[in-house]
Amino acid sequence: MAYDAGDTANPFGGQPHPRIDGKAKVTGAARYGSDEPVANPAFAYLVTSSIAKGRVTGFQLDAARAVRGYIDILTHENINGEYHTPPPFGGKDGQTTTLESDQVWHDGQIVAVVLAETFEAAREAANKVVVNYAVEAPSATFDSPGTTTEPHKPQSGPDPKKGDAAGAFQGAAVKVDAQYYTPPQHHNPIELFATTCVWDGPHLTVYEGSQFMWGMKNALAKQLQTDPTNIRAVSRFVGGGFGSKGGTRPQTALCAIAARRLNRPVKLVATRDQGFTVATFRAETRQHVKLAASTDGKLVSFFHEGWEVTSRPSGYNVGGVDTTARMYACPNIATAVNVVHADRNTPGFQRAPAETPYMFGLECAMDELAYALAMDPIELRRINDTQVDPVSGLKFSSRSLMQCFDQAAARFGWKNRNPKPASMRDGDWLIGYGCATACYPTNIGPGAARLAITPDGKATIGLAAHEIGTGAYTTVAITVARTLGIPVESVTVNLGDSDLPPIPVAGGSNNAASTSHVAHKVCMEALTKIAAAAVAASDSPFHGADPATLKLEDGALKGPGNRSEPLQKAVGRLGGKLEVYAENIPKGLQPEAMANLYKGMPMMARGSGRKDFTTYAFGAQLVEVRVHERTREVRAPRVVSAFAAGNIINPLTAYSQLMGGAIWGLSAALHEATELDLTHARYMNDNLADYMVPVNADVPSVEIIMVPEHDEGVNPLGVKGIGEIGIVGMNAAVANAVFHATGKRIRDLPIRVEKLL
Amino acid sequence: MRPFTYDRAEDVTLAARAHTGQGQTDAPVQFLAGGTTLLDLMKLDVLRPDRVVDITPLKARHSEIEVTSAGLRLGALASMASVEDNPEVKRAFPAVAQSMALAASPQLRNMATLGGNVLQRTRCPYYRDPSWAECNKRKPGSGCAAIKGFNRQNAVLGVDDRCIAQYPGDFGVVLAAFGAEVEVAGPGGARRIPFHTLHRPAGQPHLEHSLQPGEVIIAFRIPGGATARRSLYLKVRDRQSYEFAIASAAVGLDLDGGVVKQARIGLGGMAYRPWRAEAAEAALVGKPLTEDSAHAAAEIALRGAVTHGHNDYKPELGRRTLVRALMQAAKMEA
Ligand SMILES: Cc1cc2nc3c(=O)[nH]c(=O)nc-3n(C[C@H](O)[C@H](O)[C@H](O)COP(=O)(O)OP(=O)(O)OC[C@H]3O[C@@H](n4cnc5c(N)ncnc54)[C@H](O)[C@@H]3O)c2cc1C
């Protein structure tokens, strides 16, 4: 592992720390949504539509009712207005419905919920439910008859535009004009979408893997038309989310309604295949990229237009041109994004939602431009590197892109690359080297936390952050330990419970920045109290000193002149327990951001929306592929990626997160796609045997370099997110390597054998 | 899954009393060996047997691996893992060991038996999901959604307009190529049938095999010799491991100074049932094994392939796979 252990400028110490929740996870002590033991639960099993468009005209239930243990069924015929459509995430778009009416919007839509005494009986009965439909011909995807296309509504501000991109393109010396395609993909977290609901009078407790505790609490209150204070959402561990567990899914409220009707706890686990349609996915995109440069390689024109599939009522789109337009210095910029409505479930966030597909288009086009210029692709990026955001004119708070390329290239042995396509081989295998830029905006949100310190020198912090596998418990513990000057082992961290103070959705890679700042702040406020008490106390070595000169270090309160007092004593002076609640509102956000977070609406200071800087993390991803000269299988024996993402809180889990991202990027480039039956608009490979992801043998070597970067402009602790960036450049890096190996440019993913025959 | 009665057959005679349906994919009585096909399909609600007869007690007598000069005799209850790991099989018949080692995952190969392996069902997604109304294999006469639908993994050889399901297994391809025999025991006693008659040709897709009711497979016999020693199984797939073939070839060569005396060719990932390319074998005999003769054989092997869109790539990939396998086998030290 390559991390800079001697990085003294890192306020977190930069030391690797094993996960404090690791043992609980590997021993099974960590409880996930469906694990929660509840008294006498009934079991719910979803019935999902086998058509993508039409109406439910009726149900034949005799066979289902005859199953031993069958209790009841919820359908649109008997839900009686108890169920309300979940508010869409972000609050703007229309939504598909489930039991609100007889309408079927997409394949696999929930049309009924069967309740039974056991899981097995519920499944058997659900299998025996016959649903009658009035079927209409659905539209599956791009080019399917019946789709409608419209320009998207940009999230914040107009799409990036500057100068005269079309004019500059026309007159330019060297050009690339190409179309790219990325397929639909599904998150497939190993923890299935599972809900356990328990009522106690008007109070509902929901155990469900969620990336946004306070979002779920508030959204569910709207769906069930009750006050949010009646709802507690618990999700101490999430078995992977990748964006799929950020918004509210219909099954949660349906499970709650079932539990209320039966007056007993209900457990509902959607199956793997149902997970493809009862939650969101990454929609397929089409992209048109036009780049032009002068003969010295300097970009003179940038054009990027995207098309994204969404459901009929929703305008959801990721609009990745907001990022791609900021990557390289260019005087003329034009962008556009369109949504294509089809009879599909509504897409949603999936790791680096905007960057993953759109950087594929840009970074492939950059490689094509490098070939058109007869220039090394890394050099082309160097020539166009910029410390200034070309769209807004603001400085990047920091941008270490070329440091990443240089370190990754040295480690990889890029200099051994013969630039000529199809020129390198090992026996029957053609070898290709490819590279691409990775980037991810640095986002930070408000947050609140509660801290208790006891006179034995131990601290407990509580905040409704989310452990989605990234190591959140440990980064919070490190922050608290570091700020209070106590060992990590003396810190207890409570997360994943809406009874704790709110933290934004675990999305947009904001988690480390948002939680570390609020954890730091609550500890600093504790220090203020401890220091104030110390300077006022006659038995303290700091009696009469300036409290601002005191700090906590090595288990002691320390001050000028080597004066020191054990932490136990300094805390004990305040009573039996010191409790502090603090809120942190990052620079650039209004105070109402905190109130909104309490209402389940996350507001963030975003990478490209700030007034002071544009804030992004950057990386360079290099890959070696081998393509068999006859049968054209593509394998990737080697990946080297370097990232500069501010101060790393825990290099151990950061490495793992970045490596996971790189592996997913390989997967997306070579393996993953959700296949559609175009006539029926249905997903075909909705299981983990047929939805292809890499196995260990496909990823023999993935190396991660963390390039030190200290950025005081991005936020006080200099933390950029690393949750998503690892995936971003891989798609293009692999496609570029395949071109180098074979001379064949593949512009649609995944790159499978048949495209190279 | 639906309720069923579970029985155990302690020996072949008791197993033979099970009224398994004649050749039917969805017979109301099913033998349970490793369960890695059967239980999956029961959970998917595709197979709905009333009665499951566990034949794992037959392991005691029918899992031996015998390697003789005549060839291999492999007990049908042997696990895939035990064959893959057997040093004598590896030496005398590399293609057999490789067809195991390259299949599924170690966990599955520990559970799965040879008999269950050859009778595994197609991976056609329209067959494996009962929410699809059209599937002639699952519901006779209902149609075939794959022909007009998503058919990247579907077969191109031996198909008709009723079914384009692909036979997914690896071992069966070797058995077909090398002219194996199947030993079965049943109500009418023991008999041997040629392996190539075990799986039925297209026509009545819901009838999968030619076993009589109650017949249980107890062993496979695969003739040995020079083609067995110079044999290999080449598998092309979408990832490095744990994946079915999109194309595969089982080949065996008996070479005399570079000239082919005898050739064995089986194709996987291509066909409706385990596929032997006899005309291609014949085309090689008497010729030196060269790039050109291998190409000519591959042309013949894929002749008559019928594609349906997503699987248009298959004939070309099949040819290339076969050429690669033949060239590789020619280089073997045997
Ligand atoms: C994820 C996954 C990946 C896989 N990948 C591959 C692969 O790459 N290559 C490959 O070849 N296979 C692959 N398989 C298939 C696997 O090899 C088979 O499921 C397995 O070999 C079946 O053997 P079993 O003993 O478990 O059969 P069972 O499931 O017990 O039985 C299968 C069928 O055969 C019948 N049967 C079993 N034994 C006998 C007998 N002795 N006589 C008569 N009838 C019998 C049963 O009644 C049943 O109908 C994969 C399976 C899975 C689940």
Short mmCIF file of C-alpha atoms in Angstrom, two decimals, chain A residues 81-488:
data_model
loop_
_atom_site.label_atom_id
_atom_site.label_comp_id
_atom_site.label_asym_id
_atom_site.label_seq_id
_atom_site.Cartn_x
_atom_site.Cartn_y
_atom_site.Cartn_z
CA GLY A 81 -55.67 6.01 -0.07
CA GLU A 82 -53.44 4.94 2.80
CA TYR A 83 -50.40 5.15 0.57
CA HIS A 84 -48.96 8.38 -0.85
CA THR A 85 -46.29 8.67 -3.52
CA PRO A 86 -42.86 9.26 -2.01
CA PRO A 87 -41.55 12.77 -2.65
CA PRO A 88 -38.89 12.57 -5.33
CA PHE A 89 -35.35 13.13 -4.15
CA GLY A 90 -34.52 16.78 -4.74
CA GLY A 91 -38.21 17.57 -4.76
CA LYS A 92 -38.82 18.51 -8.40
CA ASP A 93 -39.61 15.64 -10.70
CA GLY A 94 -42.69 13.58 -11.31
CA GLN A 95 -42.68 10.02 -10.04
CA THR A 96 -43.96 6.67 -11.15
CA THR A 97 -46.57 5.20 -8.84
CA THR A 98 -47.22 1.74 -7.42
CA LEU A 99 -50.45 0.99 -5.57
CA GLU A 100 -51.88 4.51 -5.96
CA SER A 101 -53.75 3.34 -9.05
CA ASP A 102 -54.07 0.56 -11.60
CA GLN A 103 -51.44 2.11 -13.82
CA VAL A 104 -48.28 0.22 -14.76
CA TRP A 105 -45.40 2.52 -15.65
CA HIS A 106 -42.60 0.03 -16.01
CA ASP A 107 -41.51 -3.59 -15.85
CA GLY A 108 -41.31 -4.98 -12.33
CA GLN A 109 -43.47 -2.31 -10.74
CA ILE A 110 -44.96 -3.28 -7.38
CA VAL A 111 -48.59 -4.26 -8.02
CA ALA A 112 -49.32 -6.16 -4.81
CA VAL A 113 -47.82 -7.11 -1.45
CA VAL A 114 -48.61 -10.55 -0.08
CA LEU A 115 -48.52 -11.03 3.69
CA ALA A 116 -48.02 -14.39 5.35
CA GLU A 117 -46.85 -16.09 8.50
CA THR A 118 -43.50 -17.12 7.02
CA PHE A 119 -41.24 -15.89 4.27
CA GLU A 120 -41.73 -19.18 2.40
CA ALA A 121 -45.51 -18.97 2.53
CA ALA A 122 -45.42 -15.35 1.40
CA ARG A 123 -43.21 -16.27 -1.54
CA GLU A 124 -45.30 -19.26 -2.52
CA ALA A 125 -48.51 -17.27 -2.33
CA ALA A 126 -47.00 -14.38 -4.28
CA ASN A 127 -45.94 -16.83 -6.99
CA LYS A 128 -49.53 -18.02 -7.15
CA VAL A 129 -51.08 -14.59 -7.55
CA VAL A 130 -52.33 -14.16 -11.11
CA VAL A 131 -52.46 -10.55 -12.25
CA ASN A 132 -54.61 -9.63 -15.24
CA TYR A 133 -53.47 -6.72 -17.36
CA ALA A 134 -54.61 -4.53 -20.19
CA VAL A 135 -51.29 -4.42 -22.01
CA GLU A 136 -49.98 -1.55 -24.11
CA ALA A 137 -46.86 -1.59 -26.27
CA PRO A 138 -44.03 -0.06 -24.24
CA SER A 139 -41.04 1.99 -25.36
CA ALA A 140 -37.80 0.51 -24.04
CA THR A 141 -34.96 2.91 -24.73
CA PHE A 142 -33.33 5.21 -27.31
CA ASP A 143 -34.81 4.74 -30.78
CA SER A 144 -37.77 2.74 -29.50
CA PRO A 145 -41.00 3.96 -31.06
CA GLY A 146 -43.02 6.09 -28.66
CA THR A 147 -40.24 7.71 -26.65
CA THR A 148 -40.27 11.48 -26.24
CA THR A 149 -37.20 13.68 -25.97
CA GLU A 150 -36.82 17.11 -24.41
CA PRO A 151 -34.00 19.33 -23.13
CA HIS A 152 -33.31 18.74 -19.45
CA LYS A 153 -33.94 21.28 -16.72
CA PRO A 154 -30.49 22.11 -15.33
CA GLN A 155 -30.16 21.59 -11.56
CA SER A 156 -28.33 24.82 -10.83
CA GLY A 157 -27.75 27.56 -13.39
CA PRO A 158 -27.67 27.10 -17.16
CA ASP A 159 -25.51 24.47 -18.87
CA PRO A 160 -21.91 25.61 -19.30
CA LYS A 161 -21.37 27.87 -22.30
CA LYS A 162 -18.60 30.26 -23.30
CA GLY A 163 -17.39 31.92 -26.50
CA ASP A 164 -18.27 30.44 -29.87
CA ALA A 165 -17.69 26.71 -29.83
CA ALA A 166 -19.23 26.05 -33.24
CA GLY A 167 -17.26 28.77 -34.98
CA ALA A 168 -14.00 27.75 -33.36
CA PHE A 169 -14.60 24.12 -34.29
CA GLN A 170 -15.15 25.01 -37.91
CA GLY A 171 -11.86 26.79 -38.32
CA ALA A 172 -9.71 24.49 -36.20
CA ALA A 173 -6.70 22.52 -37.37
CA VAL A 174 -7.31 19.21 -35.60
CA LYS A 175 -10.72 17.80 -34.72
CA VAL A 176 -12.55 14.93 -33.13
CA ASP A 177 -16.27 14.42 -33.61
CA ALA A 178 -17.62 11.23 -32.07
CA GLN A 179 -20.66 9.59 -30.47
CA TYR A 180 -20.45 7.48 -27.33
CA TYR A 181 -22.84 5.17 -25.50
CA THR A 182 -22.99 3.89 -21.94
CA PRO A 183 -25.48 1.14 -20.99
CA PRO A 184 -27.98 0.92 -18.15
CA GLN A 185 -26.44 -0.47 -14.97
CA HIS A 186 -27.72 -1.52 -11.59
CA HIS A 187 -26.11 -1.03 -8.19
CA ASN A 188 -26.69 -4.55 -6.93
CA PRO A 189 -25.59 -3.92 -3.35
CA ILE A 190 -25.12 -7.26 -1.62
CA GLU A 191 -27.61 -6.25 1.08
CA LEU A 192 -30.96 -6.56 -0.66
CA PHE A 193 -33.61 -3.87 -0.28
CA ALA A 194 -35.00 -4.96 3.06
CA THR A 195 -37.40 -3.29 5.46
CA THR A 196 -38.55 -4.16 8.97
CA CYS A 197 -41.37 -2.04 10.41
CA VAL A 198 -42.55 -1.97 14.01
CA TRP A 199 -45.39 0.24 15.33
CA ASP A 200 -45.85 1.26 18.92
CA GLY A 201 -49.05 3.29 19.02
CA PRO A 202 -48.50 6.19 16.63
CA HIS A 203 -44.72 5.63 16.64
CA LEU A 204 -43.10 3.75 13.83
CA THR A 205 -39.58 2.36 13.85
CA VAL A 206 -38.15 1.34 10.49
CA TYR A 207 -35.03 -0.76 10.16
CA GLU A 208 -33.79 -0.43 6.63
CA GLY A 209 -30.47 0.10 4.89
CA SER A 210 -30.51 3.79 4.06
CA GLN A 211 -28.04 6.41 2.90
CA PHE A 212 -30.12 9.21 4.39
CA MET A 213 -31.68 8.69 7.82
CA TRP A 214 -33.30 12.08 8.10
CA GLY A 215 -34.47 11.97 4.51
CA MET A 216 -36.21 8.66 5.14
CA LYS A 217 -37.78 9.89 8.38
CA ASN A 218 -39.25 12.96 6.70
CA ALA A 219 -40.25 11.36 3.42
CA LEU A 220 -41.95 8.49 5.17
CA ALA A 221 -43.88 10.94 7.34
CA LYS A 222 -45.23 12.55 4.17
CA GLN A 223 -46.11 9.18 2.67
CA LEU A 224 -47.93 8.02 5.77
CA GLN A 225 -49.29 11.51 6.47
CA THR A 226 -48.02 11.68 9.98
CA ASP A 227 -45.66 13.94 11.88
CA PRO A 228 -41.94 13.17 11.37
CA THR A 229 -41.49 13.03 15.15
CA ASN A 230 -43.51 9.79 15.05
CA ILE A 231 -40.93 8.11 12.85
CA ARG A 232 -37.58 6.68 13.74
CA ALA A 233 -35.34 5.31 11.02
CA VAL A 234 -32.52 2.96 12.03
CA SER A 235 -29.72 1.85 9.76
CA ARG A 236 -26.57 1.28 11.74
CA PHE A 237 -24.95 -0.61 8.91
CA VAL A 238 -25.73 -0.52 5.23
CA GLY A 239 -24.64 -3.50 3.17
CA GLY A 240 -23.72 -1.35 0.22
CA GLY A 241 -25.85 1.35 -1.34
CA PHE A 242 -23.86 3.02 -4.11
CA GLY A 243 -26.66 5.56 -4.42
CA SER A 244 -29.55 3.09 -4.52
CA LYS A 245 -30.45 3.66 -0.88
CA GLY A 246 -30.40 7.45 -0.92
CA GLY A 247 -33.97 8.17 -1.96
CA THR A 248 -37.19 6.71 -0.63
CA ARG A 249 -38.50 3.50 -2.13
CA PRO A 250 -42.18 2.57 -2.18
CA GLN A 251 -41.63 -0.70 -0.31
CA THR A 252 -40.85 1.13 2.93
CA ALA A 253 -44.24 2.76 3.30
CA LEU A 254 -46.01 -0.36 2.02
CA CYS A 255 -44.29 -2.40 4.72
CA ALA A 256 -45.31 0.19 7.32
CA ILE A 257 -48.93 0.11 6.16
CA ALA A 258 -48.93 -3.69 6.27
CA ALA A 259 -47.57 -3.63 9.82
CA ARG A 260 -50.22 -1.12 10.87
CA ARG A 261 -53.00 -3.20 9.33
CA LEU A 262 -51.82 -6.43 10.90
CA ASN A 263 -50.92 -4.73 14.16
CA ARG A 264 -47.66 -6.66 14.27
CA PRO A 265 -44.13 -6.17 12.93
CA VAL A 266 -43.61 -6.91 9.25
CA LYS A 267 -40.43 -7.81 7.39
CA LEU A 268 -40.12 -7.28 3.68
CA VAL A 269 -37.12 -8.35 1.59
CA ALA A 270 -37.22 -7.61 -2.12
CA THR A 271 -35.50 -10.34 -4.11
CA ARG A 272 -32.42 -9.71 -6.21
CA ASP A 273 -34.43 -9.50 -9.43
CA GLN A 274 -37.07 -7.26 -7.84
CA GLY A 275 -34.23 -4.98 -6.77
CA PHE A 276 -33.70 -4.15 -10.44
CA THR A 277 -37.10 -2.49 -10.68
CA VAL A 278 -38.24 -1.44 -7.19
CA ALA A 279 -35.28 0.91 -6.81
CA THR A 280 -33.28 3.10 -9.16
CA PHE A 281 -30.47 2.40 -11.63
CA ARG A 282 -27.91 4.19 -13.76
CA ALA A 283 -29.60 5.09 -17.02
CA GLU A 284 -28.06 4.57 -20.41
CA THR A 285 -26.57 7.65 -22.06
CA ARG A 286 -25.71 8.74 -25.54
CA GLN A 287 -23.17 11.45 -25.98
CA HIS A 288 -21.89 13.60 -28.79
CA VAL A 289 -18.45 15.10 -28.22
CA LYS A 290 -16.66 17.53 -30.52
CA LEU A 291 -13.16 18.65 -29.60
CA ALA A 292 -10.88 20.85 -31.66
CA ALA A 293 -7.30 21.91 -31.05
CA SER A 294 -4.56 23.89 -32.69
CA THR A 295 -1.58 21.87 -33.91
CA ASP A 296 0.25 22.45 -30.63
CA GLY A 297 -2.51 20.53 -28.85
CA LYS A 298 -4.25 23.48 -27.16
CA LEU A 299 -8.00 23.05 -27.10
CA VAL A 300 -9.90 25.73 -29.01
CA SER A 301 -13.40 24.26 -28.97
CA PHE A 302 -15.31 21.97 -26.63
CA PHE A 303 -18.81 20.65 -27.30
CA HIS A 304 -20.56 17.96 -25.27
CA GLU A 305 -24.20 16.94 -25.58
CA GLY A 306 -25.84 14.10 -23.69
CA TRP A 307 -29.07 12.12 -23.93
CA GLU A 308 -30.28 10.17 -20.92
CA VAL A 309 -33.17 7.76 -20.55
CA THR A 310 -35.67 8.34 -17.75
CA SER A 311 -39.16 7.23 -16.82
CA ARG A 312 -42.32 8.79 -18.32
CA PRO A 313 -43.08 11.25 -15.51
CA SER A 314 -39.59 12.01 -14.22
CA GLY A 315 -37.09 14.50 -15.59
CA TYR A 316 -34.25 12.85 -13.68
CA ASN A 317 -30.88 13.27 -15.37
CA VAL A 318 -27.28 13.56 -14.25
CA GLY A 319 -26.17 16.23 -16.72
CA GLY A 320 -22.46 15.47 -16.56
CA VAL A 321 -21.47 18.30 -18.91
CA ASP A 322 -21.30 20.52 -15.82
CA THR A 323 -18.14 18.62 -14.94
CA THR A 324 -16.66 17.82 -18.36
CA ALA A 325 -16.73 21.47 -19.43
CA ARG A 326 -14.45 22.35 -16.49
CA MET A 327 -11.76 19.76 -17.09
CA TYR A 328 -9.44 21.52 -19.50
CA ALA A 329 -8.56 25.06 -20.50
CA CYS A 330 -10.66 25.99 -23.50
CA PRO A 331 -11.93 29.37 -24.67
CA ASN A 332 -15.04 28.11 -26.46
CA ILE A 333 -17.51 25.85 -24.72
CA ALA A 334 -21.00 24.62 -25.59
CA THR A 335 -23.01 21.93 -23.84
CA ALA A 336 -26.49 20.46 -23.82
CA VAL A 337 -28.36 17.64 -22.10
CA ASN A 338 -31.60 15.93 -23.13
CA VAL A 339 -33.87 13.48 -21.42
CA VAL A 340 -35.60 10.65 -23.27
CA HIS A 341 -38.78 9.40 -21.63
CA ALA A 342 -39.45 5.69 -21.94
CA ASP A 343 -41.56 3.12 -20.11
CA ARG A 344 -38.91 2.43 -17.52
CA ASN A 345 -38.42 2.81 -13.80
CA THR A 346 -36.97 6.14 -12.72
CA PRO A 347 -33.17 6.18 -12.70
CA GLY A 348 -31.18 7.61 -9.82
CA PHE A 349 -27.78 8.16 -8.30
CA GLN A 350 -25.13 5.54 -8.88
CA ARG A 351 -21.51 6.04 -7.88
CA ALA A 352 -20.30 9.26 -9.54
CA PRO A 353 -23.67 9.57 -11.28
CA ALA A 354 -22.71 12.37 -13.64
CA GLU A 355 -18.98 11.86 -13.97
CA THR A 356 -18.86 8.15 -14.73
CA PRO A 357 -20.77 8.26 -18.02
CA TYR A 358 -19.83 11.75 -19.15
CA MET A 359 -16.11 11.47 -18.43
CA PHE A 360 -16.18 8.35 -20.59
CA GLY A 361 -17.20 10.51 -23.53
CA LEU A 362 -14.75 13.30 -22.82
CA GLU A 363 -11.75 11.15 -21.95
CA CYS A 364 -12.17 8.87 -24.96
CA ALA A 365 -12.43 11.95 -27.16
CA MET A 366 -9.24 13.32 -25.58
CA ASP A 367 -7.48 10.07 -26.49
CA GLU A 368 -8.80 10.31 -30.04
CA LEU A 369 -7.54 13.88 -30.18
CA ALA A 370 -4.12 12.80 -28.93
CA TYR A 371 -3.91 10.31 -31.81
CA ALA A 372 -5.10 12.94 -34.28
CA LEU A 373 -2.31 15.20 -33.00
CA ALA A 374 0.25 12.36 -32.85
CA MET A 375 0.81 13.33 -29.24
CA ASP A 376 1.15 11.33 -26.03
CA PRO A 377 -2.26 11.37 -24.31
CA ILE A 378 -0.73 12.40 -20.96
CA GLU A 379 1.08 15.27 -22.65
CA LEU A 380 -2.18 16.42 -24.23
CA ARG A 381 -3.69 16.64 -20.78
CA ARG A 382 -0.64 18.50 -19.50
CA ILE A 383 -0.88 21.07 -22.30
CA ASN A 384 -4.52 21.70 -21.45
CA ASP A 385 -4.22 21.51 -17.68
CA THR A 386 -5.48 24.59 -15.87
CA GLN A 387 -5.62 25.95 -12.33
CA VAL A 388 -8.65 28.04 -13.32
CA ASP A 389 -12.14 26.71 -13.95
CA PRO A 390 -12.63 27.57 -17.63
CA VAL A 391 -16.38 27.99 -17.23
CA SER A 392 -16.61 30.26 -14.17
CA GLY A 393 -13.14 31.79 -14.21
CA LEU A 394 -12.74 30.90 -10.51
CA LYS A 395 -9.55 29.25 -9.32
CA PHE A 396 -9.65 25.60 -8.38
CA SER A 397 -9.06 25.48 -4.61
CA SER A 398 -6.38 22.97 -5.58
CA ARG A 399 -5.80 20.81 -8.62
CA SER A 400 -3.00 18.27 -8.65
CA LEU A 401 -3.98 16.46 -11.83
CA MET A 402 -0.53 16.36 -13.39
CA GLN A 403 1.12 15.26 -10.14
CA CYS A 404 -1.29 12.32 -10.27
CA PHE A 405 -0.44 11.56 -13.88
CA ASP A 406 3.29 11.80 -13.24
CA GLN A 407 3.26 9.53 -10.21
CA ALA A 408 0.92 7.01 -11.78
CA ALA A 409 2.88 6.99 -15.05
CA ALA A 410 6.17 6.40 -13.24
CA ARG A 411 4.73 3.54 -11.21
CA PHE A 412 3.00 2.02 -14.26
CA GLY A 413 5.95 2.27 -16.63
CA TRP A 414 4.09 4.41 -19.16
CA LYS A 415 7.37 5.26 -20.86
CA ASN A 416 7.52 1.70 -22.19
CA ARG A 417 4.45 2.34 -24.28
CA ASN A 418 4.94 2.27 -28.01
CA PRO A 419 2.27 4.77 -29.12
CA LYS A 420 1.48 2.87 -32.32
CA PRO A 421 -1.77 0.91 -32.01
CA ALA A 422 -1.48 -2.89 -32.12
CA SER A 423 2.28 -2.68 -31.76
CA MET A 424 2.83 -4.38 -28.40
CA ARG A 425 2.25 -8.07 -27.73
CA ASP A 426 3.09 -11.00 -25.50
CA GLY A 427 2.65 -14.28 -27.40
CA ASP A 428 -0.94 -14.47 -28.64
CA TRP A 429 -2.03 -11.51 -26.55
CA LEU A 430 -2.04 -7.94 -27.83
CA ILE A 431 -1.09 -5.40 -25.17
CA GLY A 432 -2.55 -1.93 -24.78
CA TYR A 433 -1.88 0.90 -22.33
CA GLY A 434 -4.57 3.49 -21.76
CA CYS A 435 -5.07 6.43 -19.47
CA ALA A 436 -7.75 8.89 -18.46
CA THR A 437 -8.42 11.70 -16.03
CA ALA A 438 -10.66 11.12 -13.02
CA CYS A 439 -12.32 13.90 -11.11
CA TYR A 440 -15.07 14.46 -8.63
CA PRO A 441 -16.54 17.68 -7.26
CA THR A 442 -15.88 18.33 -3.57
CA ASN A 443 -19.19 18.77 -1.83
CA ILE A 444 -19.80 19.52 1.81
CA GLY A 445 -23.03 19.82 3.73
CA PRO A 446 -24.25 21.03 7.10
CA GLY A 447 -24.41 18.60 9.97
CA ALA A 448 -25.06 18.29 13.66
CA ALA A 449 -23.54 16.07 16.32
CA ARG A 450 -23.75 15.36 20.03
CA LEU A 451 -20.68 14.60 22.09
CA ALA A 452 -20.29 13.33 25.64
CA ILE A 453 -17.00 13.18 27.50
CA THR A 454 -16.78 11.45 30.85
CA PRO A 455 -14.15 12.01 33.51
CA ASP A 456 -12.57 8.64 32.67
CA GLY A 457 -11.31 10.26 29.48
CA LYS A 458 -13.73 8.46 27.14
CA ALA A 459 -15.86 10.16 24.51
CA THR A 460 -19.08 9.16 22.77
CA ILE A 461 -20.23 10.93 19.64
CA GLY A 462 -23.62 10.54 17.98
CA LEU A 463 -24.65 11.75 14.55
CA ALA A 464 -27.01 10.26 11.98
CA ALA A 465 -24.27 9.57 9.44
CA HIS A 466 -24.20 6.44 7.33
CA GLU A 467 -21.85 3.48 7.31
CA ILE A 468 -22.33 2.27 3.76
CA GLY A 469 -19.14 0.27 3.80
CA THR A 470 -16.80 3.21 3.44
CA GLY A 471 -15.51 3.17 7.01
CA ALA A 472 -17.54 6.10 8.37
CA TYR A 473 -17.42 4.91 11.99
CA THR A 474 -13.64 4.94 11.88
CA THR A 475 -13.14 8.34 10.22
CA VAL A 476 -15.42 9.92 12.83
CA ALA A 477 -13.55 8.14 15.63
CA ILE A 478 -10.21 9.32 14.24
CA THR A 479 -11.44 12.91 14.02
CA VAL A 480 -12.72 12.88 17.60
CA ALA A 481 -9.63 11.12 18.93
CA ARG A 482 -7.34 13.52 17.15
CA THR A 483 -9.21 16.64 18.26
CA LEU A 484 -9.60 15.55 21.89
CA GLY A 485 -6.10 14.10 22.13
CA ILE A 486 -7.29 10.65 23.17
CA PRO A 487 -6.76 7.20 21.58
CA VAL A 488 -9.22 6.02 18.92
#
